[in-house]
XYZ file of C-alpha atoms in Angstrom:
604
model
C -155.111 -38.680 -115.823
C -153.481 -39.496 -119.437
C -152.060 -36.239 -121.072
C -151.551 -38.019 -124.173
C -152.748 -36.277 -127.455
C -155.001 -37.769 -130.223
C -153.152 -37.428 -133.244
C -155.810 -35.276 -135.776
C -155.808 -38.213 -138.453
C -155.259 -40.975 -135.851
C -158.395 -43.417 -135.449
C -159.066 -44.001 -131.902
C -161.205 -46.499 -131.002
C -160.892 -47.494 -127.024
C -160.036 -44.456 -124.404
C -160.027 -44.092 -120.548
C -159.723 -40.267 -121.232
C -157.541 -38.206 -124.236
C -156.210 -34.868 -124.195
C -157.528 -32.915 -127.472
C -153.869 -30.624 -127.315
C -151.512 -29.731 -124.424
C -150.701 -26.309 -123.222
C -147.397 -24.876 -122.166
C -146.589 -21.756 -120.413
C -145.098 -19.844 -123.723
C -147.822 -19.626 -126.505
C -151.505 -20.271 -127.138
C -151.817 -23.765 -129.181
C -152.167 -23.728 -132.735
C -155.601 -25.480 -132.593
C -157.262 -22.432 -130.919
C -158.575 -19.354 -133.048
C -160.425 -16.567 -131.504
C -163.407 -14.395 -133.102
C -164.069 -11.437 -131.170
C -161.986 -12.151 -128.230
C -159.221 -11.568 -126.974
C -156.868 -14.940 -125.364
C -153.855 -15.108 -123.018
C -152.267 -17.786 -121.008
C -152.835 -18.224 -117.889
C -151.968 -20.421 -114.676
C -154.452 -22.292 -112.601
C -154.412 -23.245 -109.327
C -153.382 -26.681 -109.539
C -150.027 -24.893 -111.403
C -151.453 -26.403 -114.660
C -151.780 -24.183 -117.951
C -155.121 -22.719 -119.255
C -156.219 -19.846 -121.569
C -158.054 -17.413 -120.308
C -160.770 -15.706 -122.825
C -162.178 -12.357 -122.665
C -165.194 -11.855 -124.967
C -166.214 -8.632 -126.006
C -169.980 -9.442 -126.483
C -171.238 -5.869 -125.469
C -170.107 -4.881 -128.640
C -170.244 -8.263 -130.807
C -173.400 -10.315 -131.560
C -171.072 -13.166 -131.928
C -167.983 -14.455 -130.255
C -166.238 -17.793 -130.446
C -163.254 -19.642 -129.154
C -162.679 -22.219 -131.767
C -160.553 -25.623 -131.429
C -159.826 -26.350 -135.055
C -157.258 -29.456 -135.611
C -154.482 -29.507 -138.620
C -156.993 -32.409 -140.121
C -159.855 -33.804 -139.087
C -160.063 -35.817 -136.034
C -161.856 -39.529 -136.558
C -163.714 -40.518 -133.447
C -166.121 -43.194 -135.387
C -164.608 -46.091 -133.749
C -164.569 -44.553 -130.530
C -167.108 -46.545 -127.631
C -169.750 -44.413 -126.330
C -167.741 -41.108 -125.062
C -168.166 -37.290 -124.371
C -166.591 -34.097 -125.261
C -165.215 -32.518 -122.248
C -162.952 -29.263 -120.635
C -163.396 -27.112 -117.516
C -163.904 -23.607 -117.231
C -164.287 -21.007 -114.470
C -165.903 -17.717 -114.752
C -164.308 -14.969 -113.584
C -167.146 -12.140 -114.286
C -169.582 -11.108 -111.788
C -172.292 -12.667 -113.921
C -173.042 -16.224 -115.708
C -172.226 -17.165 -119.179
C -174.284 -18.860 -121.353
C -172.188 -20.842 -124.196
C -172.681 -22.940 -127.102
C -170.947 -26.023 -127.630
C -171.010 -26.046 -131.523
C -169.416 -29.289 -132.810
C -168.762 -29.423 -136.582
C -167.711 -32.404 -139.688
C -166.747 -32.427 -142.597
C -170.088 -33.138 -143.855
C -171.477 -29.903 -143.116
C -173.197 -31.601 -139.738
C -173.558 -29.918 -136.258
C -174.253 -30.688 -133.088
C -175.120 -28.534 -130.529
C -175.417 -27.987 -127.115
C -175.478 -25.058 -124.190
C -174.043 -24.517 -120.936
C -174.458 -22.016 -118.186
C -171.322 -21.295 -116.418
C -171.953 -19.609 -113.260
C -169.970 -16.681 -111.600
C -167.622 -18.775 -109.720
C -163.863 -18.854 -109.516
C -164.144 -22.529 -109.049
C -163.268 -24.791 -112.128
C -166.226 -26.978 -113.612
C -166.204 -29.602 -116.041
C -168.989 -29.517 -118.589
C -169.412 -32.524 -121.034
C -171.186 -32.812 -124.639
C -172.504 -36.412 -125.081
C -171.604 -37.166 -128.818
C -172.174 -41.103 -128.622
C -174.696 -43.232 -126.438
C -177.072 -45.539 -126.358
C -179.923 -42.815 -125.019
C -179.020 -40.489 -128.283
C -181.811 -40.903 -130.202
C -184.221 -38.803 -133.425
C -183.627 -35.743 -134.096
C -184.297 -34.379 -130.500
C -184.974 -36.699 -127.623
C -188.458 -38.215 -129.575
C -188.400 -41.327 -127.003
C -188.850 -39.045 -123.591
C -190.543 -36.071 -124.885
C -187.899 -33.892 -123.250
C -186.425 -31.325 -125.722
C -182.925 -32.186 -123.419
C -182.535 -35.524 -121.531
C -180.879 -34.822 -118.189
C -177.430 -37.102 -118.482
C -178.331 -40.861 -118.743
C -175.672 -41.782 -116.853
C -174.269 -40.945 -113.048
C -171.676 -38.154 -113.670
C -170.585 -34.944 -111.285
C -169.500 -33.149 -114.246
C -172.126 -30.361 -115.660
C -174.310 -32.107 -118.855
C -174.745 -29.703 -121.311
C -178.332 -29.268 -122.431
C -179.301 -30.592 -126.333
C -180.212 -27.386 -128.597
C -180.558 -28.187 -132.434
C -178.759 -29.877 -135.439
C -177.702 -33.615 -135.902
C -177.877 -35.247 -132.452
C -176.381 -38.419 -134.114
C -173.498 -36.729 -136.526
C -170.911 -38.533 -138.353
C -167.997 -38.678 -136.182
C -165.677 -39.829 -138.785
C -164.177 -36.234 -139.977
C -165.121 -33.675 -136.876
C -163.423 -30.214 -137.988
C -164.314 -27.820 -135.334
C -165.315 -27.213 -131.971
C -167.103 -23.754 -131.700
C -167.489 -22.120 -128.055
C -169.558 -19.256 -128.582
C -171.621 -16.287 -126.381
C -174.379 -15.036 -128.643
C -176.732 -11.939 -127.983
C -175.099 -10.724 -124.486
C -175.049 -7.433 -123.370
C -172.197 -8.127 -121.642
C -168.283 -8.574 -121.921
C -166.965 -12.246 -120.208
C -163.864 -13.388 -119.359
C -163.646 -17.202 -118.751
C -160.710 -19.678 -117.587
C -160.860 -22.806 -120.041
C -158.582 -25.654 -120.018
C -158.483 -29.442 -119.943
C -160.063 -30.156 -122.951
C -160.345 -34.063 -123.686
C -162.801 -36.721 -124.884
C -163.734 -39.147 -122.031
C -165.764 -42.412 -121.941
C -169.373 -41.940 -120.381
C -170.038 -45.034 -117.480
C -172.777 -47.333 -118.267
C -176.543 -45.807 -118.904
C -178.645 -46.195 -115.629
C -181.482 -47.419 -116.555
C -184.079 -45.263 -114.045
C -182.718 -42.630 -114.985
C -185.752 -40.555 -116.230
C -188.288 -42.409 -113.690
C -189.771 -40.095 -110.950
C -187.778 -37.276 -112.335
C -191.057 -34.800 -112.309
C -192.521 -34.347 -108.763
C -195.862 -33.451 -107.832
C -195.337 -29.406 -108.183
C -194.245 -30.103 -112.124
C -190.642 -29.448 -111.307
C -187.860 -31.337 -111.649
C -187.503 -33.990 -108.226
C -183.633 -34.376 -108.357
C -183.021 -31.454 -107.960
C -182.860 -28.351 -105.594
C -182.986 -24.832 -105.848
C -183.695 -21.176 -104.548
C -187.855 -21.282 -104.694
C -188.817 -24.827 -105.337
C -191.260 -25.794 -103.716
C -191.539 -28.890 -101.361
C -194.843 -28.523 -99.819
C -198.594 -26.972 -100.493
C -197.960 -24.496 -97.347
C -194.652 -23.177 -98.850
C -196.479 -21.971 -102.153
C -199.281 -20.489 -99.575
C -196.557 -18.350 -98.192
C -195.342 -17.300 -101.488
C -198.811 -16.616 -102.100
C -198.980 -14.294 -99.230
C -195.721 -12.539 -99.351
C -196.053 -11.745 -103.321
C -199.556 -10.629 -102.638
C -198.531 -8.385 -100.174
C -195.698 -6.876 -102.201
C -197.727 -6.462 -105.220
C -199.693 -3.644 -103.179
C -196.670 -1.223 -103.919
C -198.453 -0.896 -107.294
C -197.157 -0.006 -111.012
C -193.703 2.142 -111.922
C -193.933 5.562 -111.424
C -193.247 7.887 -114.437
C -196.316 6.191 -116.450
C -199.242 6.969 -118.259
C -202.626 5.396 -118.439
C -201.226 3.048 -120.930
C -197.777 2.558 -120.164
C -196.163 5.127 -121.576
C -192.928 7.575 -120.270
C -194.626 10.866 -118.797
C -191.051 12.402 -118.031
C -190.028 13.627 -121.466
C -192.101 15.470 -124.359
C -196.107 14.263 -125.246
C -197.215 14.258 -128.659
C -200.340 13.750 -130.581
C -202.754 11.682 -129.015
C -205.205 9.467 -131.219
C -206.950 7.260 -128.988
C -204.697 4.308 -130.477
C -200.875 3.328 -130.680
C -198.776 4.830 -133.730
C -195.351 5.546 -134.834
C -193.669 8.607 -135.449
C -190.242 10.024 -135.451
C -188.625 10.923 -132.936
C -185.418 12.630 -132.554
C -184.751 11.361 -136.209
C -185.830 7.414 -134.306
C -188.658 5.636 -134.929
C -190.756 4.962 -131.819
C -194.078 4.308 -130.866
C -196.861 6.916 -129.082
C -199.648 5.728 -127.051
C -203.240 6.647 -127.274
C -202.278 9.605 -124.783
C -199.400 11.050 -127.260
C -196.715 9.416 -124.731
C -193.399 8.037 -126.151
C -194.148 3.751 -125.665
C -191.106 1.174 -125.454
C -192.961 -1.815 -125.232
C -191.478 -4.554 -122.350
C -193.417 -8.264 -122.050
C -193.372 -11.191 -121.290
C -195.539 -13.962 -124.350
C -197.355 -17.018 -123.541
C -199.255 -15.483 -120.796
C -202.155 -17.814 -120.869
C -202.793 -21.601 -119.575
C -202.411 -23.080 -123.539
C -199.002 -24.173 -123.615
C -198.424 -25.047 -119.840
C -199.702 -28.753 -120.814
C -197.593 -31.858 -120.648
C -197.872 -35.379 -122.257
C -198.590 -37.917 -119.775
C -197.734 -40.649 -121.837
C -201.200 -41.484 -121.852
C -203.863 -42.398 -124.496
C -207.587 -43.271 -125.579
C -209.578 -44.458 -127.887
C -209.051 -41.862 -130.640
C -212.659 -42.018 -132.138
C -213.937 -40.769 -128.569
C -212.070 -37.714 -129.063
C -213.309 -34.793 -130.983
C -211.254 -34.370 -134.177
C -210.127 -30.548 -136.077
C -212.362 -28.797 -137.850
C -211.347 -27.632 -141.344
C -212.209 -24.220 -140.264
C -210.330 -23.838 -137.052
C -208.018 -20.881 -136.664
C -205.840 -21.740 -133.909
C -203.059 -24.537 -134.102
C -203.356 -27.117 -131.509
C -200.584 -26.286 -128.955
C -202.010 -22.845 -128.545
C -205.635 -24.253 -127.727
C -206.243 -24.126 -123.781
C -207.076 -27.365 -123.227
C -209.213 -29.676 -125.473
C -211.569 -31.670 -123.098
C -212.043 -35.010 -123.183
C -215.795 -37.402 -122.154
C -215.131 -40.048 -119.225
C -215.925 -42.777 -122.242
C -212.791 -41.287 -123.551
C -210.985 -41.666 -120.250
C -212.422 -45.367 -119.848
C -210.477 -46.272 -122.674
C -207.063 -44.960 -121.382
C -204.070 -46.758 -122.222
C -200.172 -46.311 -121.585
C -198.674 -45.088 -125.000
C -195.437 -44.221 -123.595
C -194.038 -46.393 -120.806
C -190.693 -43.936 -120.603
C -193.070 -40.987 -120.544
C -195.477 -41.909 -117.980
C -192.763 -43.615 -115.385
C -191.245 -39.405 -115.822
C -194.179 -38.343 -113.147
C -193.466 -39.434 -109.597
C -197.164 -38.191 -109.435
C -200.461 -37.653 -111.479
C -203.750 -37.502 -109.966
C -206.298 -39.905 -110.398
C -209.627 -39.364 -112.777
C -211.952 -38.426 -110.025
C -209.687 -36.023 -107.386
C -210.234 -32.516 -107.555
C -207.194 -31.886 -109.677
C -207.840 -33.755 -112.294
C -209.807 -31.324 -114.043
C -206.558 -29.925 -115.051
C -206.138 -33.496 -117.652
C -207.020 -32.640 -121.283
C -205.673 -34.094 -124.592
C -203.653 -33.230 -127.563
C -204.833 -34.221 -131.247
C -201.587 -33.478 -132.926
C -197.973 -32.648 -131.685
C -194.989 -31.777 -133.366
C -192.394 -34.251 -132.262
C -192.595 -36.473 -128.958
C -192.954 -39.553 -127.661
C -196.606 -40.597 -129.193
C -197.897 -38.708 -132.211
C -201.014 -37.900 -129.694
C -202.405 -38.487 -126.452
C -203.583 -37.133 -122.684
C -201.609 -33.790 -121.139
C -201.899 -32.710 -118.133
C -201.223 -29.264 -116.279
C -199.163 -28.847 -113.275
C -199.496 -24.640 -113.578
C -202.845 -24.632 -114.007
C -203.072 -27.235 -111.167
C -200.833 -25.108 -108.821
C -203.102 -21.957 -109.407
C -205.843 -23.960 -108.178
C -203.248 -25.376 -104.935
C -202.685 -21.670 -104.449
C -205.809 -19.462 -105.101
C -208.928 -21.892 -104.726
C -211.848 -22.618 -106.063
C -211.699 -18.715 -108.029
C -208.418 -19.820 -108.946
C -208.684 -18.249 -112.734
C -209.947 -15.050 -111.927
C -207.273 -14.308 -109.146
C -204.504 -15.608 -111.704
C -205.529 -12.917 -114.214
C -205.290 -9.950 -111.799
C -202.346 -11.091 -110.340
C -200.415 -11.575 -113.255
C -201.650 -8.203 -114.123
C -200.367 -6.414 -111.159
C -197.272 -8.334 -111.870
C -196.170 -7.071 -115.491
C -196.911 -3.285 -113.586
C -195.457 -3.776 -110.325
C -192.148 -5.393 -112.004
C -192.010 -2.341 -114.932
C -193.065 -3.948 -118.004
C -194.780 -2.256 -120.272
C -197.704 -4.612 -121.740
C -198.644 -8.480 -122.317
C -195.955 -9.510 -124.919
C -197.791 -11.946 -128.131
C -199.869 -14.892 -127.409
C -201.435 -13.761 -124.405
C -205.406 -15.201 -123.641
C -207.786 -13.087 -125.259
C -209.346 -13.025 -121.727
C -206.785 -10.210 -121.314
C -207.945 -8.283 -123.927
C -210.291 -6.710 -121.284
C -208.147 -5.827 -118.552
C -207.698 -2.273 -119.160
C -204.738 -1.357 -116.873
C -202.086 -2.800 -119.610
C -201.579 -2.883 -122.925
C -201.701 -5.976 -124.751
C -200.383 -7.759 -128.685
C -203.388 -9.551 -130.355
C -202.261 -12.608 -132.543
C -203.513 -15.055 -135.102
C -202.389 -17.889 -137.617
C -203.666 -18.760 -141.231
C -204.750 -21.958 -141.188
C -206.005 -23.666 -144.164
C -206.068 -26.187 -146.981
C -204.212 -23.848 -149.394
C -201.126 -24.595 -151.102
C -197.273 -24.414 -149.489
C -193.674 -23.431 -150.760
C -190.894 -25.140 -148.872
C -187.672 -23.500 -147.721
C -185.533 -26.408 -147.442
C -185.786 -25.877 -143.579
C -189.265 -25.866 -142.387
C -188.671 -26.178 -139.356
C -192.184 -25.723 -137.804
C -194.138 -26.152 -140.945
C -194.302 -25.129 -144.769
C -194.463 -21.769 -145.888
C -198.357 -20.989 -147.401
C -198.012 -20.134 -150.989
C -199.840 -16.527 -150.786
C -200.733 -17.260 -154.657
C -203.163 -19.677 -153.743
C -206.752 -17.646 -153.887
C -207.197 -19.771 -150.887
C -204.758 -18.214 -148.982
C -206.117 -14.638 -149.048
C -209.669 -16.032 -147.632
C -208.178 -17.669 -144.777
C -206.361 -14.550 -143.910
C -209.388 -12.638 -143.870
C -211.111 -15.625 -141.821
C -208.190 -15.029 -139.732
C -208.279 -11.359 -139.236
C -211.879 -11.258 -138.492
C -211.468 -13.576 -135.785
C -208.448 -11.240 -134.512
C -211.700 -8.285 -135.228
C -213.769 -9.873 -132.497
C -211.305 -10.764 -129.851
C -209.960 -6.923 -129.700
C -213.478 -4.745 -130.066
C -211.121 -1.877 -131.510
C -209.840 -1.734 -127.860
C -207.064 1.680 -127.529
C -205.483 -1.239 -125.323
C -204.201 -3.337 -128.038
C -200.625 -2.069 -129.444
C -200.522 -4.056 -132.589
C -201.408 -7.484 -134.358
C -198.714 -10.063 -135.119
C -200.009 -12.928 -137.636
C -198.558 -16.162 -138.328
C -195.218 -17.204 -136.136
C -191.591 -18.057 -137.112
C -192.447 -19.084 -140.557
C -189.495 -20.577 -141.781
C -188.041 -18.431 -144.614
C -184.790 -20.053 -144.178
C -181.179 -19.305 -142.658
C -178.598 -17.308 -143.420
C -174.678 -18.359 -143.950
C -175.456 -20.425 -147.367
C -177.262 -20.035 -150.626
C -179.697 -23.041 -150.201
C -180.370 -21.351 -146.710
C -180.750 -17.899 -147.319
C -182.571 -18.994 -151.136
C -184.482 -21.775 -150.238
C -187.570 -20.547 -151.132
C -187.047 -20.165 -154.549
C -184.681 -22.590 -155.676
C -186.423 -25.144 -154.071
C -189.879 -23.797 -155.718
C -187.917 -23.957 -159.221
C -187.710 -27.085 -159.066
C -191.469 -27.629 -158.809
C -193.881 -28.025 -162.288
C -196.130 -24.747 -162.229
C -198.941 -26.824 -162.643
C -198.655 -27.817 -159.037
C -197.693 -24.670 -157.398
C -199.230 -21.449 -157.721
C -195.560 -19.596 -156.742
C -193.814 -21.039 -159.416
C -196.155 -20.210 -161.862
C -195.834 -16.262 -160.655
C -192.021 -17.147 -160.648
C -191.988 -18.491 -164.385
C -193.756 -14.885 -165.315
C -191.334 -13.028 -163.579
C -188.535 -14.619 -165.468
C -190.163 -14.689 -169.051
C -190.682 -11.105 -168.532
C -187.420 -10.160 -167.829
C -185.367 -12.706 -170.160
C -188.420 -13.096 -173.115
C -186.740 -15.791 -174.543
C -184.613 -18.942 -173.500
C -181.804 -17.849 -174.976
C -181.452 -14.989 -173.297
C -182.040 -16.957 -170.030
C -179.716 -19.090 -170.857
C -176.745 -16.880 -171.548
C -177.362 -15.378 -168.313
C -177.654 -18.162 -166.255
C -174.888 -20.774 -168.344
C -177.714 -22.873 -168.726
C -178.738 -24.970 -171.753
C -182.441 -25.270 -171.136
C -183.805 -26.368 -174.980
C -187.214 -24.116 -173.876
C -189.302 -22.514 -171.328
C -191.434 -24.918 -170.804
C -188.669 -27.313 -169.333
C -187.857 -24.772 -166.375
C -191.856 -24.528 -166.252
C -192.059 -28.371 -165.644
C -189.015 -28.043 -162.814
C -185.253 -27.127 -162.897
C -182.829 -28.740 -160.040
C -179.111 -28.941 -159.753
C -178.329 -24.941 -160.895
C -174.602 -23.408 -159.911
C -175.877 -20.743 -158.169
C -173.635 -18.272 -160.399
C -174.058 -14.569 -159.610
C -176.666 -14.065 -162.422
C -178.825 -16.936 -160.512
C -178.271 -15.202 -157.128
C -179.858 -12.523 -158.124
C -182.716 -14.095 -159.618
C -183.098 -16.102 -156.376
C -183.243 -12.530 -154.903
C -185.936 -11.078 -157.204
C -188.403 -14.326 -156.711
C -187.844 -13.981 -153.126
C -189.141 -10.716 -152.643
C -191.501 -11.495 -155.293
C -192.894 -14.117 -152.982
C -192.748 -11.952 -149.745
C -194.241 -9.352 -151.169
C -197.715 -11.152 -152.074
C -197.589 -13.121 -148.646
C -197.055 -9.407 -146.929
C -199.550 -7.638 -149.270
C -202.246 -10.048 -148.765
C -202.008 -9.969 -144.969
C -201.620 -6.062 -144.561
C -205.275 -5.659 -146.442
C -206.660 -8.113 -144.328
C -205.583 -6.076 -141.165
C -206.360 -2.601 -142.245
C -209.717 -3.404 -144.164
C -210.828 -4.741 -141.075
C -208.506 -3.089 -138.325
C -207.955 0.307 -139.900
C -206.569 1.469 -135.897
C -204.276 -1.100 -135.277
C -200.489 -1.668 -136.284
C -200.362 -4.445 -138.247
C -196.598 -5.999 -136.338
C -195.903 -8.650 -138.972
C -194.856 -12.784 -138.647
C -192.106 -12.859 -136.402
C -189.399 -14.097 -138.468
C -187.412 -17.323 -136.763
């Protein structure tokens, strides 16, 4: 092994393996800074040096261990290579970290890892160059993370979000951070070095999905390798589900073993002991425990197969669910006559799909539209939905929907968290979330990070009638049922991220630079501003702008400093904007659902 260190403004450009920085047995090294943790040196067993981190996450969102060289390091030239370093865990409990890489540029790349509670070292690589690195998420495979391309016993760490491909000319910082954990950690790290990755084998994503859905390579506590083990699981859980629901429950889920309150027949909020909380229909305090996506929509996969796309029925302008949250759209056999492979990578994934005419192919269907992947469309197919029919029979969806009911009570949840099939709605023995989504041709803002689509500009009168569309769909699914806790409508819209101005402000500076005439929002904006500033001038002074009149902000303004007066502008238009998207959705819900708790959008 080479213990050689990369200089930080040295250009590399061949390596066998490289040492990022050495340790020594008398002080931390000056590349590593700490953020809610504390750091010592340590020995390992090998009688090398290593620090050891503990991270006081019970008490900290966010904790980081950060490797930050005295200038940047330039790995451009570098052939294709990974970011590597071992780490034990010395807590009774795994650790989930992020592998945040950072440039100059402003890029990142990140990753995840799972270390497990083990004494026992592992190394865990991040792939930053490679021939199989490829879009902005692993478009060419339809995986959101590619299992490593290449044979390695070292841990790959799974792809997560930013610039899969970053400039590697200027790389600033290597983040290793525990987010959202209830829990303190203490981890052994050490050996941190760049190493080259062997050649790319090329089967490496054929046959990796066996005939169950799960992944063929590899083995683990459950999986199933045969129809007669999942008949036994059948069994045994079926058998253990007789024990019933918690005890200290109401009708409804709530606690019976503390104070009752009003009942109304529906879910509320009140106050109590100076705390919001919520009261069932029965007047019991309500914490509200789920698990979302309980429903067969969503459990699809591409196949890698198409058709003839004028044999498929297309979207309706008037449809009020988005496409991935459809069960299954079905498809004619003319449609299925025309099948054709779209996706050689993605169809060589499946070590198994049935044919057209066995039993299970009734679990095939089709997506119109997807939001990244392999082929822009094309034929799914549904290994969950195929294994409830492997395990219950030819009844296979009614026996699905009890059982998963006497799940949520037997394990102590409280309700079906959002998205759940409407065909719950009815159960009666747990509460449930109703959803819905405006869909429409009205007009959109942009955040500067839309990550799953545009923002709907709630100016548009368009806006307000698919909302009501929307709501009275939401109406007819729930029946006024006491069952139903509260509506959520609309999902993750992207608003925008916090930790810079064009982030956290994206909806309005980006909408200021937009001509009024075209957006509804900006229009509304360019009132708000003329009615606080009247004239130019006054704007201008304000701002340290030199705009000749108001008609050339109307028309679209770009390129602003973002001075404090600005900021606070930014501020005003933004709840300016939230306020008419929130408005307009709140009357829809209580002129038509006057019982129900309207729950909001779920912000991403």
């Amino acid at each position: 092994m080479s213990t050689s260190i990369i200089e930080p403004t040295q250009r590399v450009s061949s390596l066998k393996e490289k040492r990022l920085f050495n340790f020594n047995c008398e002080s931390l090294p000056n590349e590593l800074t700490f953020l809610h943790t504390d750091a010592f040196i340590t020995q390992t067993s090998d009688e090398k040096y290593a620090v050891k981190i503990v991270s006081h996450a019970k008490d900290n969102f966010y904790t980081a261990t950060n490797i930050e060289p005295a200038a940047p390091w330039d790995w451009s030239q570098l052939p294709n290579f990974s970011f590597a370093f071992d780490a034990s865990n010395r807590t009774s409990h795994s650790t989930q970290v992020f592998i945040n890489i950072f440039n100059t540029q402003g890029e990142m790349h990140s990753r995840s890892i799972t270390i497990p509670a083990c004494r026992n070292a592992r190394t865990y690589i991040t792939e930053l160059k490679g021939d199989c690195l490829k879009g902005k998420t692993n478009h060419y495979s339809g995986l959101r993370s590619n299992p490593a391309p290449f044979d390695t016993p070292y841990e790959y760490a799974t792809w997560m979000w930013g610039s899969i491909n970053m400039n590697l000319s200027s790389i600033c910082k290597i983040e290793l951070s525990i987010h959202g954990s209830l829990l303190d950690h203490e981890l052994i790290l050490s050996n941190f070095r760049l190493i080259m990755s062997p050649s790319v084998n090329p089967d490496y994503l054929t046959g990796i999905i066996d005939k169950f859905g799960q992944n063929a390579n590899v083995d683990y506590v459950q999986k199933i390798h045969s129809e007669s083990e999942l008949l036994t699981l059948r069994d045994n859980e079926l058998e253990a589900l007789k024990e019933g629901k918690m005890p200290q429950r109401s009708t409804f889920s709530g606690y019976t073993g503390d104070q009752r309150y009003e009942a109304t027949g529906y879910f509320r909020t009140q106050k109590v002991a100076g705390k919001w909380s919520l009261i069932d229909p029965e007047g019991y305090p309500y914490f509200a425990t789920g698990i979302d996506i309980i429903r067969l929509a969503n459990a699809y996969t591409m196949t890698g197969i198409d058709y003839d796309h004028s044999k498929i029925d297309q979207r309706q302008a008037d449809d009020l669910t988005p496409e991935d949250s459809i069960e299954k759209v079905t498809v004619s056999t003319a449609a299925k006559e025309t099948a054709f492979t779209a996706s050689d990578v993605r169809r060589n994934c499946f070590a198994w799909l049935p044919s057209y005419d066995e039993p299970l192919a009734e679990h095939y269907g089709y997506m119109r539209e997807l939001w990244e992947g392999p082929t822009a469309q094309g034929e799914t197919f549904s290994f969950y939905a195929a294994n409830l029919q492997r395990k219950y029979g030819e009844n296979y969806r009614q026996t699905w929907s009890e059982v998963t009911i006497d799940r949520m009570l037997n394990w102590g949840f409280t309700c079906l968290g959002n998205w759940a099939a409407p065909e719950f709605y009815r159960n009666e023995k747990i509460p449930f979330f109703a959803n819905g989504w405006i869909i429409g041709d009205f007009k959109t803002v942009s955040s500067g990070d839309d990550f799953w689509t545009a923002l709907p500009d709630p100016f548009d009168p368009e806006f307000e009638q698919r909302a009501i569309a929307t709501v009275k769909q939401v109406k007819a699914e729930i029946m006024d049922s006491p069952w139903c806790v509260g509506i959520f409508i609309d999902n993750e819209k992207s608003w925008g991220r916090m930790g810079t101005i064009e982030g956290q402000y994206g909806i309005p500076i980006h909408t200021l630079s937009r001509n009024a005439e075209e957006s509804p929002t900006k229009a509304v904006f360019m009132t708000v501003l003329q009615g606080k500033y009247h004239t130019i001038e006054a704007l201008n002074q304000s701002w340290s702008t030199n705009f000749d009149c108001w008609q050339t902000v109307e028309q679209g303004i770009k390129g602003l400093d973002h001075n404090q007066a600005q900021l606070d502008d930014y501020a005003l238009l933004l709840e300016t904007y939230a306020s008419e998207y929130f408005r307009i959705v709140a009357k829809a819900v209580k002129s038509e659902l006057p019982n129900h708790l309207y729950l909001g959008a779920r912000f991403a």
